[in-house]
Structures are given as structure tokens and as C-alpha cells.
Tab-separated table of C-alpha atoms in Angstrom:
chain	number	residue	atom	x	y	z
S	27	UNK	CA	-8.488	-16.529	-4.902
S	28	UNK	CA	-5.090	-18.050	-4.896
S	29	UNK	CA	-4.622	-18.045	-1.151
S	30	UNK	CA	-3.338	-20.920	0.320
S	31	UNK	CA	-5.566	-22.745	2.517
S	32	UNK	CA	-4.994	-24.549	5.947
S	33	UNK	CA	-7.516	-26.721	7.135
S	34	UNK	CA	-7.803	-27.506	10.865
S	35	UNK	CA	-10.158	-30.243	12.093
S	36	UNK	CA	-12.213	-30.117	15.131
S	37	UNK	CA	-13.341	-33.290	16.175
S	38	UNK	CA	-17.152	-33.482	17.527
S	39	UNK	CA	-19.594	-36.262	19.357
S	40	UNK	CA	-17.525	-39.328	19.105
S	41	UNK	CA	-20.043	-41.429	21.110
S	42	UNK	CA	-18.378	-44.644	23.065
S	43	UNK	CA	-18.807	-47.905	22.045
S	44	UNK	CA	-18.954	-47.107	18.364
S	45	UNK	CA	-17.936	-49.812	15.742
S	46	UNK	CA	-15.839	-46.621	14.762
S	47	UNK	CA	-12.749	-47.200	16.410
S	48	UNK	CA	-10.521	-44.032	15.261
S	49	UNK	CA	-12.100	-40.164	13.116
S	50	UNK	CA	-9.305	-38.134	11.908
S	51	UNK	CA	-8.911	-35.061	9.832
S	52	UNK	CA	-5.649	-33.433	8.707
S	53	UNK	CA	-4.559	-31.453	5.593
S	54	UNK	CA	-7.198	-32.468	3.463
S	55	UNK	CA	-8.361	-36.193	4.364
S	56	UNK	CA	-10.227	-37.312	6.890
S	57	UNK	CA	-9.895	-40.532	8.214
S	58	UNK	CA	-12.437	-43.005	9.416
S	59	UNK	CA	-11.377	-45.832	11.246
S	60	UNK	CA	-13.791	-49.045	11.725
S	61	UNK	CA	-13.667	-52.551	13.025
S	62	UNK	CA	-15.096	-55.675	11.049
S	63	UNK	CA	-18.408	-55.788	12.733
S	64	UNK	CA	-19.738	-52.997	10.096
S	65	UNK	CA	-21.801	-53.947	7.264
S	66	UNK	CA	-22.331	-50.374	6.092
S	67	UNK	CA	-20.836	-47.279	6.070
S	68	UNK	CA	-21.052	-43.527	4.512
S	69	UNK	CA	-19.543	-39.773	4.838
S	70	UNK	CA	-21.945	-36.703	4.334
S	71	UNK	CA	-21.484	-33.306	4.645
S	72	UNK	CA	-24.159	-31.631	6.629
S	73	UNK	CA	-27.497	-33.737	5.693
S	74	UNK	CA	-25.767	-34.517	1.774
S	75	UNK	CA	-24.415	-38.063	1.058
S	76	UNK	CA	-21.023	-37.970	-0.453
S	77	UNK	CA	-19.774	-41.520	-0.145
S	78	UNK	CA	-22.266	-44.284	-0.111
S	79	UNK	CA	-19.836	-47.446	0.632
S	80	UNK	CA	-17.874	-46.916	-2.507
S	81	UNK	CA	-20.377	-45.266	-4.577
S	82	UNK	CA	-19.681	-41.613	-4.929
S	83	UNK	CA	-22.914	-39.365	-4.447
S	84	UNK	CA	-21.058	-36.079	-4.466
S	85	UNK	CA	-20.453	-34.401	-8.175
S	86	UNK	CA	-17.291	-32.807	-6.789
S	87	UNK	CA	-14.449	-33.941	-8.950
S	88	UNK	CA	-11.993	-33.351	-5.628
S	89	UNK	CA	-13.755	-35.536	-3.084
S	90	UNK	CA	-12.456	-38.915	-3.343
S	91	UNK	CA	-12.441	-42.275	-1.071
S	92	UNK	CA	-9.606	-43.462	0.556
S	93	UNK	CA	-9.346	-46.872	1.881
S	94	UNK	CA	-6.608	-49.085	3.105
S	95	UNK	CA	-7.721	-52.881	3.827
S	96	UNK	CA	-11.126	-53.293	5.423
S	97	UNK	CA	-10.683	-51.249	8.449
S	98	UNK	CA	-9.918	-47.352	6.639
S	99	UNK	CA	-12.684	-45.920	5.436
S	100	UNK	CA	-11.124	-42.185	4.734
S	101	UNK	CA	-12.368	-39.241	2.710
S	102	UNK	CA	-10.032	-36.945	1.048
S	103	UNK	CA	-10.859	-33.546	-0.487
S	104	UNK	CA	-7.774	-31.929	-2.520
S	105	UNK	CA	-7.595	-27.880	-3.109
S	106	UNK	CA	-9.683	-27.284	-0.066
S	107	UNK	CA	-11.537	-24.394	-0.277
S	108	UNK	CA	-13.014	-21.949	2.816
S	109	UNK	CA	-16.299	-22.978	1.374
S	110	UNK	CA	-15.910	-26.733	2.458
S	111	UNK	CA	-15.956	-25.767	5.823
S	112	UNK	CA	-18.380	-27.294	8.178
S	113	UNK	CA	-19.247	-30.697	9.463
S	114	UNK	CA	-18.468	-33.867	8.164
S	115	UNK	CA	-19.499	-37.637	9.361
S	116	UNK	CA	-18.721	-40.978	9.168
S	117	UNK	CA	-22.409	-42.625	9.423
S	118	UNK	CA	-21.650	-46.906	9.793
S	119	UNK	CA	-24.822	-49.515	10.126
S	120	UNK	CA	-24.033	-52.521	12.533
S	121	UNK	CA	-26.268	-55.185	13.593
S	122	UNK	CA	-27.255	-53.733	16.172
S	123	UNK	CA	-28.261	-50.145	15.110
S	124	UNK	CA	-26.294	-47.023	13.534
S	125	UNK	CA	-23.449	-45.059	14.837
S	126	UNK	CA	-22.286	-41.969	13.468
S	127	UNK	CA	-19.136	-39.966	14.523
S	128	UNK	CA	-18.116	-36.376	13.351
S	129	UNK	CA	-15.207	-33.984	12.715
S	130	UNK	CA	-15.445	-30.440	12.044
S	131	UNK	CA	-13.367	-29.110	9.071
S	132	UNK	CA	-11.953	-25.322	9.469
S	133	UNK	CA	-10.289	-23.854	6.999
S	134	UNK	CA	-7.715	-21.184	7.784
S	135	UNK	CA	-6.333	-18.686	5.444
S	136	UNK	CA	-2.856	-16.722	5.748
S	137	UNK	CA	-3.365	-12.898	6.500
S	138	UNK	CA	-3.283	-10.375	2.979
S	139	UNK	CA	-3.704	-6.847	2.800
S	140	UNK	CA	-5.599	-5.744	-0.060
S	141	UNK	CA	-5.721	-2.499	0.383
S	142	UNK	CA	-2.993	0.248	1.359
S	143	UNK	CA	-2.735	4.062	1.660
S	144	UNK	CA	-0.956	5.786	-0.851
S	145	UNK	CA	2.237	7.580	-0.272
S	146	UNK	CA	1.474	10.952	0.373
S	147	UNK	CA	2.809	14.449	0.912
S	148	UNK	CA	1.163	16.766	3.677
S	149	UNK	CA	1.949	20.053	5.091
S	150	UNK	CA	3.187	20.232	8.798
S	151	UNK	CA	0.111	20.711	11.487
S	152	UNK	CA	-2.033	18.684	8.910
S	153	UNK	CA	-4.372	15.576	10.501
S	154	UNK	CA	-3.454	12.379	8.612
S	155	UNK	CA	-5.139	9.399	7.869
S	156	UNK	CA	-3.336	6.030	6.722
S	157	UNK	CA	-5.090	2.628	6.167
S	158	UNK	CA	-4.500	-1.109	5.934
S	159	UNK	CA	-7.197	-3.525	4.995
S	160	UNK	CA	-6.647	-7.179	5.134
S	161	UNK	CA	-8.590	-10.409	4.952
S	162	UNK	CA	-7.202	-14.217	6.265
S	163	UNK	CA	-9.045	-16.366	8.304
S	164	UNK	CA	-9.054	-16.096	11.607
S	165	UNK	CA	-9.622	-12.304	10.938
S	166	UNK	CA	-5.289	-10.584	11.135
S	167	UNK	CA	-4.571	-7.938	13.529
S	168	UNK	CA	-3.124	-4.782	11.903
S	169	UNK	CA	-0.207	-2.929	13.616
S	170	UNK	CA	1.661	0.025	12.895
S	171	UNK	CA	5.046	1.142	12.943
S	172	UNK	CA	7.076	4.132	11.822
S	173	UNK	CA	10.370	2.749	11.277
S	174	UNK	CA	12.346	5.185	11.513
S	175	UNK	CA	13.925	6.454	14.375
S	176	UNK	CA	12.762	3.789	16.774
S	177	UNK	CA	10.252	1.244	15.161
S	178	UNK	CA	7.787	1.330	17.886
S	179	UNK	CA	4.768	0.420	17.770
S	180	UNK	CA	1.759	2.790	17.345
S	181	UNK	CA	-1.983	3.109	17.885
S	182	UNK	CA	-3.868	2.096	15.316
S	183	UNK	CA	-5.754	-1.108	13.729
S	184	UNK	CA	-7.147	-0.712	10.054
S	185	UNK	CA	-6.473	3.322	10.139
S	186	UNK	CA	-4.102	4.911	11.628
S	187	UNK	CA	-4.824	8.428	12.597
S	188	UNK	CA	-1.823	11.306	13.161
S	189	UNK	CA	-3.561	14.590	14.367
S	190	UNK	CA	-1.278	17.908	13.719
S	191	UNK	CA	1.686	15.928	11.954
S	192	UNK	CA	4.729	16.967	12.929
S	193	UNK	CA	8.213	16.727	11.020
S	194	UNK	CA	9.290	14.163	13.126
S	195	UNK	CA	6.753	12.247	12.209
S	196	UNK	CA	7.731	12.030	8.439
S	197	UNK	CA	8.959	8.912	6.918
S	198	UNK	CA	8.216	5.493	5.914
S	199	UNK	CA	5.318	3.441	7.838
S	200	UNK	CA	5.066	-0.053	7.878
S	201	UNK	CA	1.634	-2.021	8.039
S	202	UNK	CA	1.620	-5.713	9.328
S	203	UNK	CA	-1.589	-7.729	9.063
S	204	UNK	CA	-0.878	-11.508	10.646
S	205	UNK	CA	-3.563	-14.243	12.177
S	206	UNK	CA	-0.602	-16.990	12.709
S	207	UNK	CA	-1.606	-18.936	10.008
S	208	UNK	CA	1.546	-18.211	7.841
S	209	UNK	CA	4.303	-15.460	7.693
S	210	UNK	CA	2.647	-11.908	8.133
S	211	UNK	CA	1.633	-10.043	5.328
S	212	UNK	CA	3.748	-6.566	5.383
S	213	UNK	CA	3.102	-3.434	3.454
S	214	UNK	CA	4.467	0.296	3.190
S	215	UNK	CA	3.465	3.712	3.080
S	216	UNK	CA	5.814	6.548	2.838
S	217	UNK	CA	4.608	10.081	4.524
S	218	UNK	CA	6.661	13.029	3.015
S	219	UNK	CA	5.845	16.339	5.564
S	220	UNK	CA	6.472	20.165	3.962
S	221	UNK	CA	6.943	22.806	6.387
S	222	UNK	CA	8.648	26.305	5.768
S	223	UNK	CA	12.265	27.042	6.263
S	224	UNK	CA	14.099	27.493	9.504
S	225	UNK	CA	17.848	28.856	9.662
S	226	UNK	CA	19.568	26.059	11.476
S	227	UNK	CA	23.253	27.120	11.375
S	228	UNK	CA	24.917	30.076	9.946
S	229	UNK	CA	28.892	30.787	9.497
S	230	UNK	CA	30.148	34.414	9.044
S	231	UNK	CA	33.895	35.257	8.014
S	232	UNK	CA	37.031	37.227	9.241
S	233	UNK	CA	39.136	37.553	6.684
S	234	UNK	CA	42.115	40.295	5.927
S	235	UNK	CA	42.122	42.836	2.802
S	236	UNK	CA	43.551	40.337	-0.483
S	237	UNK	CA	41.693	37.410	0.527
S	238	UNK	CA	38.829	35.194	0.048
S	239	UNK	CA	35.814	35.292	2.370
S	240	UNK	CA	32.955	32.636	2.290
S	241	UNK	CA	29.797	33.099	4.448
S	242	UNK	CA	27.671	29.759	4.884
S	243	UNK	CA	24.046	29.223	5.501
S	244	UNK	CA	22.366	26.107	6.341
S	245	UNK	CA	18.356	25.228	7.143
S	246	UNK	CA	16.337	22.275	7.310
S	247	UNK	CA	12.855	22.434	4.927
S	248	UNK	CA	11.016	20.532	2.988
S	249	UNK	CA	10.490	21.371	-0.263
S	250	UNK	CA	13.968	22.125	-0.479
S	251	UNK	CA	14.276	25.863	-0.223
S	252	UNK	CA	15.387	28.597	-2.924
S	253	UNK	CA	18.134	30.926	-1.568
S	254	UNK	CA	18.927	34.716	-1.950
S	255	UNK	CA	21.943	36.960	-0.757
S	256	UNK	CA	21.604	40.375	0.297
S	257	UNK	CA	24.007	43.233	0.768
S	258	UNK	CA	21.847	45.921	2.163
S	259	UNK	CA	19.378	46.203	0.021
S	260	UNK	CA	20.676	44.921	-3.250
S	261	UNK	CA	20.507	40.957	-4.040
S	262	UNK	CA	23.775	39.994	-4.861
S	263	UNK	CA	24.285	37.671	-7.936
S	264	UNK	CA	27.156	35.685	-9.220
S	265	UNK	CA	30.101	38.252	-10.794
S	266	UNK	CA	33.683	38.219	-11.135
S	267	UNK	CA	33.963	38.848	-7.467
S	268	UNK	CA	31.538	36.766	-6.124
S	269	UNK	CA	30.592	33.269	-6.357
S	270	UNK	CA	27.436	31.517	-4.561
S	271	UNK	CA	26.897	27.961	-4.372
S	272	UNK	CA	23.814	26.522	-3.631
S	273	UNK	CA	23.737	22.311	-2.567
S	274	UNK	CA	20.115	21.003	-1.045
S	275	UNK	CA	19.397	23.209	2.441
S	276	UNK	CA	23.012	24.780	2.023
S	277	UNK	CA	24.238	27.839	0.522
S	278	UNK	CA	27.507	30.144	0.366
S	279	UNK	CA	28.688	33.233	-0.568
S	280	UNK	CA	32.585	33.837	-1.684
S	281	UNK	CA	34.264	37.264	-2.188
S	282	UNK	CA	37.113	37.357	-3.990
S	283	UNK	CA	40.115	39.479	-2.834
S	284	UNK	CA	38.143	41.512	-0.251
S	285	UNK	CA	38.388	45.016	0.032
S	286	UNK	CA	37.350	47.838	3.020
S	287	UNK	CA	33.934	47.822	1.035
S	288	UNK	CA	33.316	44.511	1.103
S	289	UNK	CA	33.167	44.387	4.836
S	290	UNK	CA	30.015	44.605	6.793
S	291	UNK	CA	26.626	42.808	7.006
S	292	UNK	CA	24.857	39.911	4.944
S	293	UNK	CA	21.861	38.614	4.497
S	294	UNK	CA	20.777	34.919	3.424
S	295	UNK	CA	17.368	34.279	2.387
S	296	UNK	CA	15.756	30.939	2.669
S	297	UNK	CA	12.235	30.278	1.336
S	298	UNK	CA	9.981	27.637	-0.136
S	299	UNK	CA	6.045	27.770	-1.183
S	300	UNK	CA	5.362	27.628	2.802
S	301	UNK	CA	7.401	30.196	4.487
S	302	UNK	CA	10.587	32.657	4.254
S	303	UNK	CA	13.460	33.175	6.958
S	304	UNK	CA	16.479	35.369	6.987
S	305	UNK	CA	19.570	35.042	8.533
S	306	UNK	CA	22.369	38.055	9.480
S	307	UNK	CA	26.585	36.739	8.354
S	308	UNK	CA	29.347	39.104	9.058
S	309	UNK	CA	32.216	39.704	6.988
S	310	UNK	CA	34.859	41.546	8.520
S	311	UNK	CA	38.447	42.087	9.554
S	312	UNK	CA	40.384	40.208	11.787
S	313	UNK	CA	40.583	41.631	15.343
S	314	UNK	CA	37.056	43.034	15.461
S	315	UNK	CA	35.897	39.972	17.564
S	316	UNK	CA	32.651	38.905	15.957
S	317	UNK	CA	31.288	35.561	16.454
S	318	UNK	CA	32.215	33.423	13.363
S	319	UNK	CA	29.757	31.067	14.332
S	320	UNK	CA	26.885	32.281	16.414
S	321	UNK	CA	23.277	31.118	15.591
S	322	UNK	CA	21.659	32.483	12.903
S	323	UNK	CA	20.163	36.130	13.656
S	324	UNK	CA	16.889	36.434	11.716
S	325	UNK	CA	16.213	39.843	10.321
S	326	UNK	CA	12.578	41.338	10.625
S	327	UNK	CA	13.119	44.199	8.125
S	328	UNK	CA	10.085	45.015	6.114
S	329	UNK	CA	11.603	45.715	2.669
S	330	UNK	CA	13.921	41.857	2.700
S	331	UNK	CA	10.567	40.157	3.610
S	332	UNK	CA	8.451	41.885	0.782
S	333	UNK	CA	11.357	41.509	-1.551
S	334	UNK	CA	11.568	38.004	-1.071
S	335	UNK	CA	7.676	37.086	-0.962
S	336	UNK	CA	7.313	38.663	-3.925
S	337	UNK	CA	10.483	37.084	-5.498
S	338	UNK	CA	9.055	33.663	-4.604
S	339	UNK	CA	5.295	33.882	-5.944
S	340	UNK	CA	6.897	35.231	-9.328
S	341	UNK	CA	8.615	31.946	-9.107
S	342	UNK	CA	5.704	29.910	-8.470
């Protein structure tokens, strides 16, 4: 599967007084140890000969022997696999009668995730649903973060679950699946969240006769929102004498070379495919003491919130 493979060795029922003097098993070798008082000596797996002295049993081209002078009698298996897992001993015939000693091979594999959520786009109040599979062995553990603002950890395993998402909770999630075999195996998900518009600051004008007055509007949304400008009830569009500007959640609205008419009350509209909200600027002469930048003063009038419904499905 191209997964790298640790093997860790157990060692089992060493007796005493064997003829075996040291069993070892490391990467991919196992070593057996014996003293010159052996005549005969083999290595099976389970209840199969692989090593019969130094005839080879075993049709595995990676099983080999290994032996240094008289005393090593070793067996080494290259590109170890999960399935050579198990039990293997080192069976030895002395005068006397036969000793066997036994190591256990376990193979451990680094943590993967094979399977991720999607990114995905929800609408606000929506119940959510991101997973992470992996596979290593020992089994990983799966955790969950949202990294931004704070990076802490949430609840959650293979699925997370987010009942009623909020805003807040939009952004990029990250999925960590690690059995401390190797480094952790790290994946993403990124969570977009719609909801409808909401008028977060507004910025009326005083401004004398002969010059130019700009009323701002800003929201937070997601899509980003389409914008409208009332006077009364006629949308204003761009003319000699006026100029709008519209940059992600941010509009304005410039008069040129204001006159007595142009003073009086604004409206800025705000909507996407989930919601509409207005917003009240002021335009007037200097002295009359309105707030330049209050909080944005939604308007409930029937006829703007028809109007700009209907303006919007047309759109859509």
C-alpha cells in the first residue's frame, strides 16, 4: 500500500537453561543467539518451517538467513509487511532434548487519512457534519480544530458534528489522525457560512451648499451583498451629480455641489439571496446637529422592502 512499516518485537517464553543464549528482533531481523552445544537448529512461523539449518523451506524471496560464526543463527525478512505479523521461533535440538524460544513480530503502520469532507458552503442555523477517516496501526486518534480564532480543540473523533452553525463558526478546520508511529497525518476542510445582511456601520454627512457630500454604508454578509440607494422613493443611480461606489460589504453615495434639495434623508439597501436590510444616512447642513455617525437606523417601510425583494429575485 506504500505505507511505511515499523515492526516492533515482543519477546515471548524464553525458557531458562536453553542452549539459546540471546532472541532478538529489530527492524526486520531477528536474531537467534546459540552456544556450541547445538547440533540442530530452525525458525518457523506459526507451525511452518522457514529455515531448516541452512536449507530454506519458505518460498518467500524476502526471508533470508543470517549468520555470523557458529553462534548467530538470525532470520531477516526485508519490506516487512502487516501480514508477517505473528509469532516466530528459534526451535534448536541438543543432546539432551529440544528447546525452542520465541519473539513476537508487530508491525506498526504510521497514521493516514483516506478520507476527508469536502469543503462546503452552508447557510447560518444549518447542522453540519464533517469527517476524517484514517487507518495506521495501532488504530490514530482523530482530533479537531478550527484554526481560526483560537485553535482549540473540539469534540469530535471520525465526525465532527456542528448543530445550528453559526458565523463564527466559519472557516478552515483542521483534521489530525496520529498513533505515534510517525509524524501525524493532517488534513483540511474549509466551511464557508451564508447568512443575510446586517447594517454594521453607517456614516451620514453635513456638508454646506457648493460642496461634496458622501454618505457611507457598511455590513457584514456572506454572499457579498448587492446595494441600492434611495431618495424617498426613487432609487438613485449614477448621474452627473451623483456617484456611488460599491467595494465588497461597502458602499457610498457622493453629491456633487449640493443644493437646498439635496438635503434630507437616505436610504441604503443591502441584500443577498438570504435576506434584505436598510439603513437611514442624513445629508444636511451644518449646524442642524445630526449624528454623523450614529448606528445604522433600519427602515421598516413597506414599499423599500417590496421594492427591493422584488429587485433581488429579478436578479436571481
Amino acid at each position: 500500500n506504500g505505507k511505511k512499516l515499523h515492526p516492533f518485537v515482543s519477546p515471548r517464553n524464553e525458557e531458562p537453561g536453553l542452549a539459546i543464549s540471546h532472541l532478538t528482533c529489530f527492524c526486520s531481523r531477528c536474531r537467534c543467539y546459540v552456544d556450541d552445544k547445538v547440533s540442530k537448529v530452525a525458525w518457523l512461523n506459526r507451525s511452518n518451517i522457514i529455515f531448516a539449518g541452512q536449507d530454506k523451506w519458505s518460498l518467500d524471496p524476502r526471508v533470508d538467513l543470517v549468520t555470523k560464526g557458529q553462534l548467530e543463527y538470525s532470520l531477516r525478512i526485508q519490506k516487512v509487511d502487516v501480514y508477517d505479523e505473528g509469532s516466530y521461533t528459534c526451535s534448536i535440538q541438543t543432546k539432551q532434548q529440544p528447546k525452542t524460544s520465541q519473539v513476537y513480530l508487530i508491525v506498526q503502520v504510521p497514521a493516514s487519512i483516506y478520507q476527508v469532507s469536502n469543503d462546503i458552503t452552508v447557510n447560518e442555523g444549518s447542522n453540519v457534519t464533517l469527517s476524517c477517516l484514517a487507518n495506521g496501526r495501532p488504530d490514530p486518534a482523530i482530533t479537531w480544530r478550527l484554526l481560526n480564532p483560537s485553535a482549540e480543540p473540539l469534540d469530535g473523533e471520525e465526525y465532527l458534528d456542528i448543530i445550528g452553525i453559526m458565523r463564527t463558526q466559519a472557516g478552515r478546520y483542521e483534521c489530525k489522525a496520529s498513533n505515534d508511529v510517525a509524524t501525524p497525518d493532517v488534513k483540511y476542510v474549509n466551511v464557508i457560512v451564508n447568512y443575510p445582511p446586517t447594517i454594521k456601520k453607517t456614516q451620514s454627512s453635513e456638508t454646506p451648499v457648493g460642496r461634496n457630500g458622501t454618505l457611507r454604508c457598511e455590513v457584514t454578509a456572506v454572499p457579498t451583498p448587492e446595494f441600492e440607494w434611495y431618495r424617498d422613493d426613487k432609487r438613485l443611480a449614477n448621474t452627473q451629480s451623483i456617484t456611488i461606489q460599491t467595494s465588497g460589504t461597502t458602499t457610498s453615495l457622493t453629491i456633487a455641489n449640493i443644493t437646498e434639495e439635496d438635503y434630507g434623508n437616505y436610504t441604503c439597501v443591502a441584500s443577498n439571496r438570504l435576506g434584505v436590510q436598510n439603513a437611514s444616512l442624513f445629508l444636511y447642513r451644518p449646524g442642524t446637529g445630526r449624528d454623523i455617525n450614529g448606528s445604522a437606523c433600519v427602515s421598516q417601510s413597506l414599499w423599500l422592502l417590496l421594492a427591493s425583494f422584488a429587485c433581488l429575485f429579478l436578479k436571481c
